[in-house]
CSV table of N, CA, C and O in Angstrom, one decimal:
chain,number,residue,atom,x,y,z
A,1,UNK,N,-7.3,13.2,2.4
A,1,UNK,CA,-6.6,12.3,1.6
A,1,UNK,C,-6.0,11.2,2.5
A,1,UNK,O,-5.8,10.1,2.0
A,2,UNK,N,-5.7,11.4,3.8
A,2,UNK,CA,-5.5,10.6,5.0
A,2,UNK,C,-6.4,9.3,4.6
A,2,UNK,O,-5.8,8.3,4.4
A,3,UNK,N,-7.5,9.5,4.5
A,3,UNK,CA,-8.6,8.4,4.6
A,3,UNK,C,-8.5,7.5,3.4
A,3,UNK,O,-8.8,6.4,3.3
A,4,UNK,N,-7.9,8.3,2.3
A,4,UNK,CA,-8.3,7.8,1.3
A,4,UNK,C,-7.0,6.6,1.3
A,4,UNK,O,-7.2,5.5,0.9
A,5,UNK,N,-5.5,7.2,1.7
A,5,UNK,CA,-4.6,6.5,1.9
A,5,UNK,C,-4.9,5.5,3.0
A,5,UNK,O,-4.1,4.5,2.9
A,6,UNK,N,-5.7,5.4,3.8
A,6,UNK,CA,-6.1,4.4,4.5
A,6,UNK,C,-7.1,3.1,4.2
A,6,UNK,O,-6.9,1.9,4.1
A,7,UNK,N,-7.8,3.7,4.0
A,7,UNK,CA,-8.6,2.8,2.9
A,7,UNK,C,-7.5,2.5,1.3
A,7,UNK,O,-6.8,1.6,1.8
A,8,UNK,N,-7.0,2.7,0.2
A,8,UNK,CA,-5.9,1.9,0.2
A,8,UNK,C,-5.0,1.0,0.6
A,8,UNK,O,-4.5,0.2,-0.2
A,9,UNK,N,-4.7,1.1,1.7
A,9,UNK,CA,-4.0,0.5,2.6
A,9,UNK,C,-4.8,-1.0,3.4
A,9,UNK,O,-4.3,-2.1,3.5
A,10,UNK,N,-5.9,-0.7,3.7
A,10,UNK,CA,-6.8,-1.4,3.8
A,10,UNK,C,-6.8,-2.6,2.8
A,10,UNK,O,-6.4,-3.8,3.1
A,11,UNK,N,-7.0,-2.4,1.8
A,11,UNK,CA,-7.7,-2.9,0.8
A,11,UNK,C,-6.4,-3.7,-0.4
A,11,UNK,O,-6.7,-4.5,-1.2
A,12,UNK,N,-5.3,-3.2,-0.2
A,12,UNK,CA,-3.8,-3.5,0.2
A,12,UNK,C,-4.1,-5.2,1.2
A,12,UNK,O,-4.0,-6.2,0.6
A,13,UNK,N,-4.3,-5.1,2.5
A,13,UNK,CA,-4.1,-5.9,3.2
A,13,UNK,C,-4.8,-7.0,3.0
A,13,UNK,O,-4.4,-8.2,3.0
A,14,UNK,N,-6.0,-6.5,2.7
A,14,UNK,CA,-7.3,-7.6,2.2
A,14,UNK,C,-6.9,-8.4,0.8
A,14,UNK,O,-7.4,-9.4,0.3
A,15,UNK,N,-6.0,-7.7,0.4
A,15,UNK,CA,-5.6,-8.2,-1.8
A,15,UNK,C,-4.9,-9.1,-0.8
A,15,UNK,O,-5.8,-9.8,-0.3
A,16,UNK,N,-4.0,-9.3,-0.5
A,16,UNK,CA,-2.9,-10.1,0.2
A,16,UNK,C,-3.3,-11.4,1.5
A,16,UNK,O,-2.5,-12.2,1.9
A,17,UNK,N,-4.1,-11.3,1.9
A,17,UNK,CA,-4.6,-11.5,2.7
A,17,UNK,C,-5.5,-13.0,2.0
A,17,UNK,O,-5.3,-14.2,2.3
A,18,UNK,N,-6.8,-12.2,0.5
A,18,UNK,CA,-7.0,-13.2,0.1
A,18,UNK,C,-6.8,-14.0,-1.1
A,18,UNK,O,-7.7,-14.8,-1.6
A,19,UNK,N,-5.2,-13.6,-1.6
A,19,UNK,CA,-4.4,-13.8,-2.6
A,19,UNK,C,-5.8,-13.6,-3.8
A,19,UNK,O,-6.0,-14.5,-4.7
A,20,UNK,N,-6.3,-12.6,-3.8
A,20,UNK,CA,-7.2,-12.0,-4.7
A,20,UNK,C,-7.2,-10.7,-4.7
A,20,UNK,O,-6.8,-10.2,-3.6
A,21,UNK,N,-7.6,-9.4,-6.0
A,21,UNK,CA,-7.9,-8.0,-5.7
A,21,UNK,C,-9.0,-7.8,-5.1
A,21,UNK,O,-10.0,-8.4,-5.3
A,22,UNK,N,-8.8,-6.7,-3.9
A,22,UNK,CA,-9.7,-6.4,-3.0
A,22,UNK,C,-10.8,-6.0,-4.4
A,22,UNK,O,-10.0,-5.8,-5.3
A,23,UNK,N,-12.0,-6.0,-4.9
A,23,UNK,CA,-12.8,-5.4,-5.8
A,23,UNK,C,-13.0,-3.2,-5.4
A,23,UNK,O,-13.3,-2.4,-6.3
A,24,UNK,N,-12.8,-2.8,-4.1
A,24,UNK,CA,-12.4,-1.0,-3.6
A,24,UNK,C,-11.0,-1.0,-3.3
A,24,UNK,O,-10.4,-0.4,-2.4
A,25,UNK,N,-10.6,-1.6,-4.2
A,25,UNK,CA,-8.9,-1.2,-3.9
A,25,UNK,C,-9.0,0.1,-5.4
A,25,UNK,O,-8.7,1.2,-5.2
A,26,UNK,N,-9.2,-0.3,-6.1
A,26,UNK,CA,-9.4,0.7,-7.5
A,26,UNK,C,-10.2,1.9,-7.3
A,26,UNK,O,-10.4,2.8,-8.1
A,27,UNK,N,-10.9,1.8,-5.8
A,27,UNK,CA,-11.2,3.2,-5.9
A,27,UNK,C,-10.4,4.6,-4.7
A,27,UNK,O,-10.7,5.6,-4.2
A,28,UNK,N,-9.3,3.9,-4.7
A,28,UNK,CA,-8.4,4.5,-4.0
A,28,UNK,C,-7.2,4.6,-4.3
A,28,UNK,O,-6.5,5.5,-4.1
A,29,UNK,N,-6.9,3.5,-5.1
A,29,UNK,CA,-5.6,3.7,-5.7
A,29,UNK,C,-5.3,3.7,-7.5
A,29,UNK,O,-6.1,3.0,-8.2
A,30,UNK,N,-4.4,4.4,-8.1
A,30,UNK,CA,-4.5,4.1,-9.2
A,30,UNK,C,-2.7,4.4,-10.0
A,30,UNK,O,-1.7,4.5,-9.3
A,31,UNK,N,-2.6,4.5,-10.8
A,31,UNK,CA,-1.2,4.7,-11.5
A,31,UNK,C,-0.3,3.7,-11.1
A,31,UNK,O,-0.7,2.6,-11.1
A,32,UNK,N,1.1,3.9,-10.7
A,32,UNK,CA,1.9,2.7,-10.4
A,32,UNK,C,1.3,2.7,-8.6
A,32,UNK,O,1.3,1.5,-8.3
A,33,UNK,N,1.2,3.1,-8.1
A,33,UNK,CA,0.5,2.5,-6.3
A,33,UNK,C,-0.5,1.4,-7.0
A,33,UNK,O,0.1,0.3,-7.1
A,34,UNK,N,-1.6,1.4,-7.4
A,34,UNK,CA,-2.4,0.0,-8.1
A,34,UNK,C,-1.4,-1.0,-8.6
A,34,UNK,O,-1.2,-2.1,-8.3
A,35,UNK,N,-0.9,-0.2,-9.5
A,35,UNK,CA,0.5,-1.6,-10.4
A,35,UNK,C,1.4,-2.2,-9.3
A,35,UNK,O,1.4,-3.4,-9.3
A,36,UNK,N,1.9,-1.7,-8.5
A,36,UNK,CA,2.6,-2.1,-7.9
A,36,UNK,C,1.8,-2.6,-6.9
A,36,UNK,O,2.6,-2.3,-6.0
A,37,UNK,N,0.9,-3.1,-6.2
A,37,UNK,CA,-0.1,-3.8,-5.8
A,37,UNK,C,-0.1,-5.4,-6.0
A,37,UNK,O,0.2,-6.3,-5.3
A,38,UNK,N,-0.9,-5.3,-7.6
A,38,UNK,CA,-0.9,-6.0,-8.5
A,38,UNK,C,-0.2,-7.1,-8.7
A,38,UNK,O,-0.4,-8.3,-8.5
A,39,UNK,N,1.0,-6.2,-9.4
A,39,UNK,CA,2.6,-6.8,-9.5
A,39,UNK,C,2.6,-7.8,-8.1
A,39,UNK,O,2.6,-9.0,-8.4
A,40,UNK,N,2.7,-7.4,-6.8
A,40,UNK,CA,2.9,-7.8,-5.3
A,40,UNK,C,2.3,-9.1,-5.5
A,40,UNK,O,2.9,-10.2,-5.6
A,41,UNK,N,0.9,-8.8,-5.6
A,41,UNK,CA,-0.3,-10.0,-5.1
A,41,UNK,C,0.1,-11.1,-6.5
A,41,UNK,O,-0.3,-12.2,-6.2
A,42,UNK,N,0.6,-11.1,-7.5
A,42,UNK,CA,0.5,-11.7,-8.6
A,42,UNK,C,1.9,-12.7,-8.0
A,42,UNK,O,1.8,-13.9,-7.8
A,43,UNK,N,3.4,-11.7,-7.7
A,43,UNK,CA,4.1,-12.6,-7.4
A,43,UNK,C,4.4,-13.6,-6.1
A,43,UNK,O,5.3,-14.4,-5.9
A,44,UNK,N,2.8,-13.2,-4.8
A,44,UNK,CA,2.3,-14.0,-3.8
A,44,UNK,C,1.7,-15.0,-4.6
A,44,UNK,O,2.1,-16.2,-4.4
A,45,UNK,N,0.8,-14.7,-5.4
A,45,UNK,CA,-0.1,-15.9,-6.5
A,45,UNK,C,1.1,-17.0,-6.5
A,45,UNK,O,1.4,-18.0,-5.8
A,46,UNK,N,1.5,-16.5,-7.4
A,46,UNK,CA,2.6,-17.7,-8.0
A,46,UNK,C,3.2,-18.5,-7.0
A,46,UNK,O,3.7,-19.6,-7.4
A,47,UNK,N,3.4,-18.2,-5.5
A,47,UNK,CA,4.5,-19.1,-5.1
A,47,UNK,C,3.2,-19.7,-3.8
A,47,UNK,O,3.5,-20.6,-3.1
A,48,UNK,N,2.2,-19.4,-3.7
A,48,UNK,CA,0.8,-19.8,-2.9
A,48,UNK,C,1.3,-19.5,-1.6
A,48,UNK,O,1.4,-20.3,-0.6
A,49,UNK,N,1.8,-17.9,-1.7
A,49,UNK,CA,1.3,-17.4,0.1
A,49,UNK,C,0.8,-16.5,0.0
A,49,UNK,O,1.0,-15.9,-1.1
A,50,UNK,N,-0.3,-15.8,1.1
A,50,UNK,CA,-0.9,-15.1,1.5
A,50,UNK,C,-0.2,-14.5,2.5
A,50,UNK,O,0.8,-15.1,3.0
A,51,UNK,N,-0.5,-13.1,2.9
A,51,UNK,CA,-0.1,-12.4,4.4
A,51,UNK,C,-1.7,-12.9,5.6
A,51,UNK,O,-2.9,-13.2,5.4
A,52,UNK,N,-1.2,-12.7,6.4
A,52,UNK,CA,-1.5,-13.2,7.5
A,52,UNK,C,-1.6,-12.0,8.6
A,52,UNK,O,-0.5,-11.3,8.5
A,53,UNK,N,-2.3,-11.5,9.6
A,53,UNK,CA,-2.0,-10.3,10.6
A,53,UNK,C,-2.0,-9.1,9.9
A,53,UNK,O,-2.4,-9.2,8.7
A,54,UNK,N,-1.7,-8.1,10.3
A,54,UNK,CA,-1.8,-6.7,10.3
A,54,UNK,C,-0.5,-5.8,10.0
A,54,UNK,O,0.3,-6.4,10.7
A,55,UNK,N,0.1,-5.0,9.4
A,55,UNK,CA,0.6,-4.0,9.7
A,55,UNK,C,-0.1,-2.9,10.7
A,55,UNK,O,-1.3,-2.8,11.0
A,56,UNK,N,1.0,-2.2,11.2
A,56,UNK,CA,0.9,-1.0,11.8
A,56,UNK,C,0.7,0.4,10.9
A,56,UNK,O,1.4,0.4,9.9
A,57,UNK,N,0.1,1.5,11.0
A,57,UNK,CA,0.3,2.5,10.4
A,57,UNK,C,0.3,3.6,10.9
A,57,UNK,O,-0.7,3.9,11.6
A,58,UNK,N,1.4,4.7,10.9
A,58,UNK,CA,1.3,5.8,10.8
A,58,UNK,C,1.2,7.0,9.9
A,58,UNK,O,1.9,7.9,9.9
A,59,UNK,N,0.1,6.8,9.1
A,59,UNK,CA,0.5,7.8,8.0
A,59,UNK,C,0.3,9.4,8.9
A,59,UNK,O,-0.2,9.6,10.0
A,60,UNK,N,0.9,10.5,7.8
A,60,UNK,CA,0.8,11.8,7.8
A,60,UNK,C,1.0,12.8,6.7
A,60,UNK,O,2.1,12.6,6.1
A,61,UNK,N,0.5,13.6,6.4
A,61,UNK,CA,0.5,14.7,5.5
A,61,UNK,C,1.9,15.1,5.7
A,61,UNK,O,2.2,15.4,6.9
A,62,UNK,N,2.9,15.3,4.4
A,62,UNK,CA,3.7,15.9,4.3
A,62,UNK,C,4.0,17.2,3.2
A,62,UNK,O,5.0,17.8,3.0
A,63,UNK,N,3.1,17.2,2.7
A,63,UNK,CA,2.8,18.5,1.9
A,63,UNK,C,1.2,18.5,1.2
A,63,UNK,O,0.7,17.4,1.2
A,64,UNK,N,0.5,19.5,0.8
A,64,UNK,CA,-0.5,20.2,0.3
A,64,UNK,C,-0.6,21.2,-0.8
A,64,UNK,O,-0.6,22.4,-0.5
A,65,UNK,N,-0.7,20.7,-2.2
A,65,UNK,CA,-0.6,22.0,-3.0
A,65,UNK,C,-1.6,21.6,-3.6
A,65,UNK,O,-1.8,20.6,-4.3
A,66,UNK,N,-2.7,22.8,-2.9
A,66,UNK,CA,-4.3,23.3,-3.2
A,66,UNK,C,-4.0,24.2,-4.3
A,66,UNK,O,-5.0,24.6,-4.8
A,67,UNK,N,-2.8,24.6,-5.0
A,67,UNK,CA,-2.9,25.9,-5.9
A,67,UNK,C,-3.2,25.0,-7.4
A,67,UNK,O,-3.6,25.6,-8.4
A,68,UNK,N,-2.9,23.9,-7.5
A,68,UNK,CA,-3.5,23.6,-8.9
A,68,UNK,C,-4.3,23.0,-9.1
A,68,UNK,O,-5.3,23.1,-8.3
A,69,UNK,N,-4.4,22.1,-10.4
A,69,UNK,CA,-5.7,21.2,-10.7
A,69,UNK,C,-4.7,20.3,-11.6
A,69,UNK,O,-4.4,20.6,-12.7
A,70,UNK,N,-4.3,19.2,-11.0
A,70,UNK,CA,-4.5,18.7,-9.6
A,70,UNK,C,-4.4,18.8,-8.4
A,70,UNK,O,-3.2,18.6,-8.2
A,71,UNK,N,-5.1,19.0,-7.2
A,71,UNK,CA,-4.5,19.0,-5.8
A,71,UNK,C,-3.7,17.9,-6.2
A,71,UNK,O,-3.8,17.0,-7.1
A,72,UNK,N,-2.3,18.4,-5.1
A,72,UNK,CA,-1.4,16.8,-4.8
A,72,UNK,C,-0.9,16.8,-3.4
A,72,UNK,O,-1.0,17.8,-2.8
A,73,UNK,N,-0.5,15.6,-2.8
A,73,UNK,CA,-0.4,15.4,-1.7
A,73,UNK,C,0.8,14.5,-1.4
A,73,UNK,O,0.8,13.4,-1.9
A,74,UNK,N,1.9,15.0,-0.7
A,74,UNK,CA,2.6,14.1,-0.3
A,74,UNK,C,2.3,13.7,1.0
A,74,UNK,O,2.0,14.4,1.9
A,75,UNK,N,2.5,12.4,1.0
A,75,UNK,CA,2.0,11.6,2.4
A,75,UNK,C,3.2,10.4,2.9
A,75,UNK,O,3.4,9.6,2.0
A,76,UNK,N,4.1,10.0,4.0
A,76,UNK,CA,4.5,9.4,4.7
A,76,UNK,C,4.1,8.2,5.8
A,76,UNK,O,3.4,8.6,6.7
A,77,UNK,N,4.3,7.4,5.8
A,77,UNK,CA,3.7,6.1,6.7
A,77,UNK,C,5.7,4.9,7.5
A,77,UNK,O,6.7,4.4,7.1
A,78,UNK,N,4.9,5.1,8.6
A,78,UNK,CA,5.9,4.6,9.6
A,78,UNK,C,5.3,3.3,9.7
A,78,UNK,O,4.4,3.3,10.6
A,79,UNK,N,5.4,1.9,9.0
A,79,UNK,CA,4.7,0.7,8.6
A,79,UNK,C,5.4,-0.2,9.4
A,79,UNK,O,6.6,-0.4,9.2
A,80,UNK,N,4.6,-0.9,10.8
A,80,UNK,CA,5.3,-1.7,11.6
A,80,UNK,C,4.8,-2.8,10.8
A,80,UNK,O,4.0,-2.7,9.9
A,81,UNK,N,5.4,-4.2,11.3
A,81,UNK,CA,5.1,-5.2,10.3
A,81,UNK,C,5.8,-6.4,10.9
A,81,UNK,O,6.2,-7.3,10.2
A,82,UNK,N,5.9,-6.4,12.2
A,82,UNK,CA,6.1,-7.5,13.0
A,82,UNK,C,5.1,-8.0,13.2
A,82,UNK,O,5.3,-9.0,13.7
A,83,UNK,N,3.6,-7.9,13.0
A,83,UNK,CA,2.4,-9.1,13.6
A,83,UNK,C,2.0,-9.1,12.1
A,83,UNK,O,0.8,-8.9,11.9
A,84,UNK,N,2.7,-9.4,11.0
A,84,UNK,CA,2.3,-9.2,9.5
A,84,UNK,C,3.3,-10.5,8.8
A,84,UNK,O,4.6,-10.4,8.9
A,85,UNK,N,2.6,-11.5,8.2
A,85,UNK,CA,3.5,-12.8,8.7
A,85,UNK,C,3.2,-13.3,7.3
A,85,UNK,O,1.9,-13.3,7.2
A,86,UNK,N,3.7,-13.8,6.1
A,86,UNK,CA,3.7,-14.6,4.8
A,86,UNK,C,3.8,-15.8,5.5
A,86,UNK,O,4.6,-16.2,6.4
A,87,UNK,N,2.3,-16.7,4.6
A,87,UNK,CA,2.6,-17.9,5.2
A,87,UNK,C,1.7,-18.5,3.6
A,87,UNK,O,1.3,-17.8,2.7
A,88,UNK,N,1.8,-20.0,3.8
A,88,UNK,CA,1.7,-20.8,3.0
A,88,UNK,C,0.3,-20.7,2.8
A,88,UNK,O,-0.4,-20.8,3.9
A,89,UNK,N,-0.4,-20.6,1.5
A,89,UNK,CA,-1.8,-20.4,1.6
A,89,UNK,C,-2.1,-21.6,1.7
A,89,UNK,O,-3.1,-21.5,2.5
A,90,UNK,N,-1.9,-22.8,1.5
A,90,UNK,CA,-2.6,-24.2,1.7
A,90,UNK,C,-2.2,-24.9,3.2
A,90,UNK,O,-3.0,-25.7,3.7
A,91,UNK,N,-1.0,-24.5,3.8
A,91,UNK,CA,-1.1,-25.4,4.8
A,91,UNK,C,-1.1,-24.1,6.2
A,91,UNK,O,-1.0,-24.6,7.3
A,92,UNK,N,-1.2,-22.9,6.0
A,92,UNK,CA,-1.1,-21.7,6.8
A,92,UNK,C,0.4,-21.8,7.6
A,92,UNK,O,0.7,-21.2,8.6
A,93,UNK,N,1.2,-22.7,6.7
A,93,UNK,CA,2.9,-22.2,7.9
A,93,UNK,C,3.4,-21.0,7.3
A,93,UNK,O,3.1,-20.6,6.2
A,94,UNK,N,4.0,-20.5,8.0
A,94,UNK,CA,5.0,-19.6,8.1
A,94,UNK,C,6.1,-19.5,6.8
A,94,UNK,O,6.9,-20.4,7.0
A,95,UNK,N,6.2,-19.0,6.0
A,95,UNK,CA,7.2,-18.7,4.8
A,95,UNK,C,8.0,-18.1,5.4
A,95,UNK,O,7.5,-17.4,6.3
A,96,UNK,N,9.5,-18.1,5.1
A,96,UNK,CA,10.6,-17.6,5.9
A,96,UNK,C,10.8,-16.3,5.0
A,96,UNK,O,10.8,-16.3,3.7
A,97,UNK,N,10.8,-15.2,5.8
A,97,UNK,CA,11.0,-14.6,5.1
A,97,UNK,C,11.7,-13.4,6.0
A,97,UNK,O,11.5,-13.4,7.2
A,98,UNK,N,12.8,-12.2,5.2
A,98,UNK,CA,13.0,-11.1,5.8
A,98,UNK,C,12.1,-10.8,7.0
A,98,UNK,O,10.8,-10.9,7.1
A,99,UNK,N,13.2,-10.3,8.2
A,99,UNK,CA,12.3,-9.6,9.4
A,99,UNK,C,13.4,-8.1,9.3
A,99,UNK,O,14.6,-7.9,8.9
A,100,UNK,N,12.5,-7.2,9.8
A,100,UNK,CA,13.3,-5.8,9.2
A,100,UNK,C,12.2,-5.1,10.3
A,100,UNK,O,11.0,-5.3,10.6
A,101,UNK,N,13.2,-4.1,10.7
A,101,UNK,CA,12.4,-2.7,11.6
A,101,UNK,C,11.4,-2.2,11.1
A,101,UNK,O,11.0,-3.0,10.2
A,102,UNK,N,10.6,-1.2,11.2
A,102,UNK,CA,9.5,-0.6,10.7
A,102,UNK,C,10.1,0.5,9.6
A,102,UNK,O,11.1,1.2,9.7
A,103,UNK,N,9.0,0.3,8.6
A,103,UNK,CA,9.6,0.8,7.3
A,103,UNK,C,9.0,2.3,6.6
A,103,UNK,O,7.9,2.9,6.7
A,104,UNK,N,10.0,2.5,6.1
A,104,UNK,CA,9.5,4.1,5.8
A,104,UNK,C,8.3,4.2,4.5
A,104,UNK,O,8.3,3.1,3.9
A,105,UNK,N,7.7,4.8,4.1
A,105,UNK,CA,6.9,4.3,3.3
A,105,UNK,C,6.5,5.7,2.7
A,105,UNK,O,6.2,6.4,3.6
A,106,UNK,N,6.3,6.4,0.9
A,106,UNK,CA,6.2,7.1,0.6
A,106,UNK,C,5.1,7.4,-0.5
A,106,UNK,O,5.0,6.7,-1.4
A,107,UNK,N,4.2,8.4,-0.4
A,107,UNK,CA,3.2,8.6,-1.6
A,107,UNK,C,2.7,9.7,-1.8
A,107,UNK,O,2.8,10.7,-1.1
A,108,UNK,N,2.1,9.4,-2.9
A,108,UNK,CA,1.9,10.8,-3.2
A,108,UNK,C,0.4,10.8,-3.5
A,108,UNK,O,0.0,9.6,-3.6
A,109,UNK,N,-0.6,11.7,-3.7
A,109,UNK,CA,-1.9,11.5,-4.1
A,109,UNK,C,-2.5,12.6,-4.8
A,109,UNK,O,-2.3,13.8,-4.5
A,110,UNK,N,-3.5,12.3,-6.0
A,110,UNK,CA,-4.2,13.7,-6.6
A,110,UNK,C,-5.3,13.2,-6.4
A,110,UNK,O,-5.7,12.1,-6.0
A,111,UNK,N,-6.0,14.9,-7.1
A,111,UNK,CA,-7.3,15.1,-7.4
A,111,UNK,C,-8.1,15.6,-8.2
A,111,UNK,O,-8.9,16.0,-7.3
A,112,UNK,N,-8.5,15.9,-9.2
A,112,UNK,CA,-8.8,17.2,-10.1
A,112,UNK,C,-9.9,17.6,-8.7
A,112,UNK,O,-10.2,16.9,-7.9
A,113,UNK,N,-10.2,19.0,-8.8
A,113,UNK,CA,-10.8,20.3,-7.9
A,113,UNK,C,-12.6,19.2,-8.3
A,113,UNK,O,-13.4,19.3,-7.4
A,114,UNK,N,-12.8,18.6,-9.0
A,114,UNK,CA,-14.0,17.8,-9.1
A,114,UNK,C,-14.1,16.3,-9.0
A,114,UNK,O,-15.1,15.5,-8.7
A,115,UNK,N,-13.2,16.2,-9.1
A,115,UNK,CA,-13.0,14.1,-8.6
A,115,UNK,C,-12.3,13.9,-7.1
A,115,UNK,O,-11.8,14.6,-6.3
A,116,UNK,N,-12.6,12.6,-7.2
A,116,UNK,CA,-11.8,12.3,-5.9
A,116,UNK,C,-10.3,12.1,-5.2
A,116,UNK,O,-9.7,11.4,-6.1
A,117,UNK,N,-9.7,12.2,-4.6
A,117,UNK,CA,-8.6,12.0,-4.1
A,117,UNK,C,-8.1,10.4,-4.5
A,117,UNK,O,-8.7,9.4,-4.1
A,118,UNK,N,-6.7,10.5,-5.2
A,118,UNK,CA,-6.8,8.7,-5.1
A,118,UNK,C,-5.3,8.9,-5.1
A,118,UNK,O,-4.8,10.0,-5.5
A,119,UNK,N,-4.4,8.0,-4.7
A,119,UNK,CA,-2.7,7.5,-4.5
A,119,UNK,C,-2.5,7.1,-5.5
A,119,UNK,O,-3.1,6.2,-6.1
A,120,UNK,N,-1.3,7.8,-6.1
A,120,UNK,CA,-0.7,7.6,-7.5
A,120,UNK,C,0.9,6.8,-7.3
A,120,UNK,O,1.4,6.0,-8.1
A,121,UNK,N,1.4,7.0,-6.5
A,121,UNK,CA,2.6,5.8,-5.7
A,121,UNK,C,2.4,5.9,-4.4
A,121,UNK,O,2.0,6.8,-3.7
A,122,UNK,N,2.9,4.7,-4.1
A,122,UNK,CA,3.3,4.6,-2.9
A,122,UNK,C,4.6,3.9,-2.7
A,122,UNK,O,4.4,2.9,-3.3
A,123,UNK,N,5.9,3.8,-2.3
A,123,UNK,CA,7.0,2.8,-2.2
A,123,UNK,C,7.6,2.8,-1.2
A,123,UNK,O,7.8,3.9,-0.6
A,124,UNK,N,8.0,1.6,-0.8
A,124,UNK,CA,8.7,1.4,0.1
A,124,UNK,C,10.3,2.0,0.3
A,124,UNK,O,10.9,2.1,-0.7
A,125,UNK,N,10.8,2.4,1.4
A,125,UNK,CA,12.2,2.5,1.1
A,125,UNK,C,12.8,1.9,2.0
A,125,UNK,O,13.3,2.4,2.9
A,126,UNK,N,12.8,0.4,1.7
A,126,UNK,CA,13.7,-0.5,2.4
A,126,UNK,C,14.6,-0.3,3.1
A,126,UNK,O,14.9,-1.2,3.9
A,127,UNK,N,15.3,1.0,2.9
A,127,UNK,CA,16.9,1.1,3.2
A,127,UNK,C,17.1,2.2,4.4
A,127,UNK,O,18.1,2.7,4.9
A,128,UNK,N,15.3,2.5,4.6
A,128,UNK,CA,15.4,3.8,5.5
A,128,UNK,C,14.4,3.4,6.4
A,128,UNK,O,13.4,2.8,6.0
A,129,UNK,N,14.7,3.6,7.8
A,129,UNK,CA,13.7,3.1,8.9
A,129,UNK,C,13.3,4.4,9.5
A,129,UNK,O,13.9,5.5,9.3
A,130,UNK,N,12.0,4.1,10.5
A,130,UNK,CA,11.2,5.6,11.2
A,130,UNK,C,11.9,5.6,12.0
A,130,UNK,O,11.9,6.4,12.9
């Protein structure tokens, strides 16, 4: 489920990146983690910035329950975001924006025992650093 939260994440960067939806972002994410994506890239639309650079990632497994249907998975990410820069999509400057430590980041992910793994939230917790 690692991979699959990475590839989200991915495809996350790429939506923002080219103030468009990645077209494999939907096959990794879905429920409010997709919405809240969406939501993100829609209110970058409106004001014409894009991200720029990279985040950092540390994700890891923080829990595993194989006993139902659905598997679920809690998963954590330590998201650096100093070379990760909102800038103006038409003239590429710099939008001023919040600078903040690396951020704590939370989700969760299912499966039915026959489909694939996909991220059902993900959120930030602004208020809590790694």
């Amino acid at each position: 489920m690692l991979a699959v939260y990475g590839a989200m994440t991915a495809g996350e960067e790429r939506s923002y990146a080219a103030a468009a939806l990645d077209p494999e972002l939907e096959k990794y994410a879905t429920h409010t983690a997709l919405a809240d994506i969406k939501s993100t890239l829609f209110w970058y639309e409106q004001r014409g910035t894009v991200m720029k650079g990279a985040p950092v990632h540390s994700p890891k497994t923080d829990s595993l329950d194989s006993a139902g249907d659905p598997l679920r998975a809690a998963i954590t990410d330590c998201v650096g975001s100093s070379a990760y820069d909102k800038v103006d999509k038409a003239s590429g400057n710099p939008v001023a924006a919040p600078s903040g430590p690396r951020r704590h980041v939370t989700s969760t992910a299912q499966r039915t025992k026959a489909g694939p793994w996909l991220v059902y939230t993900s959120t930030i917790e602004r208020d809590r650093t790694c």
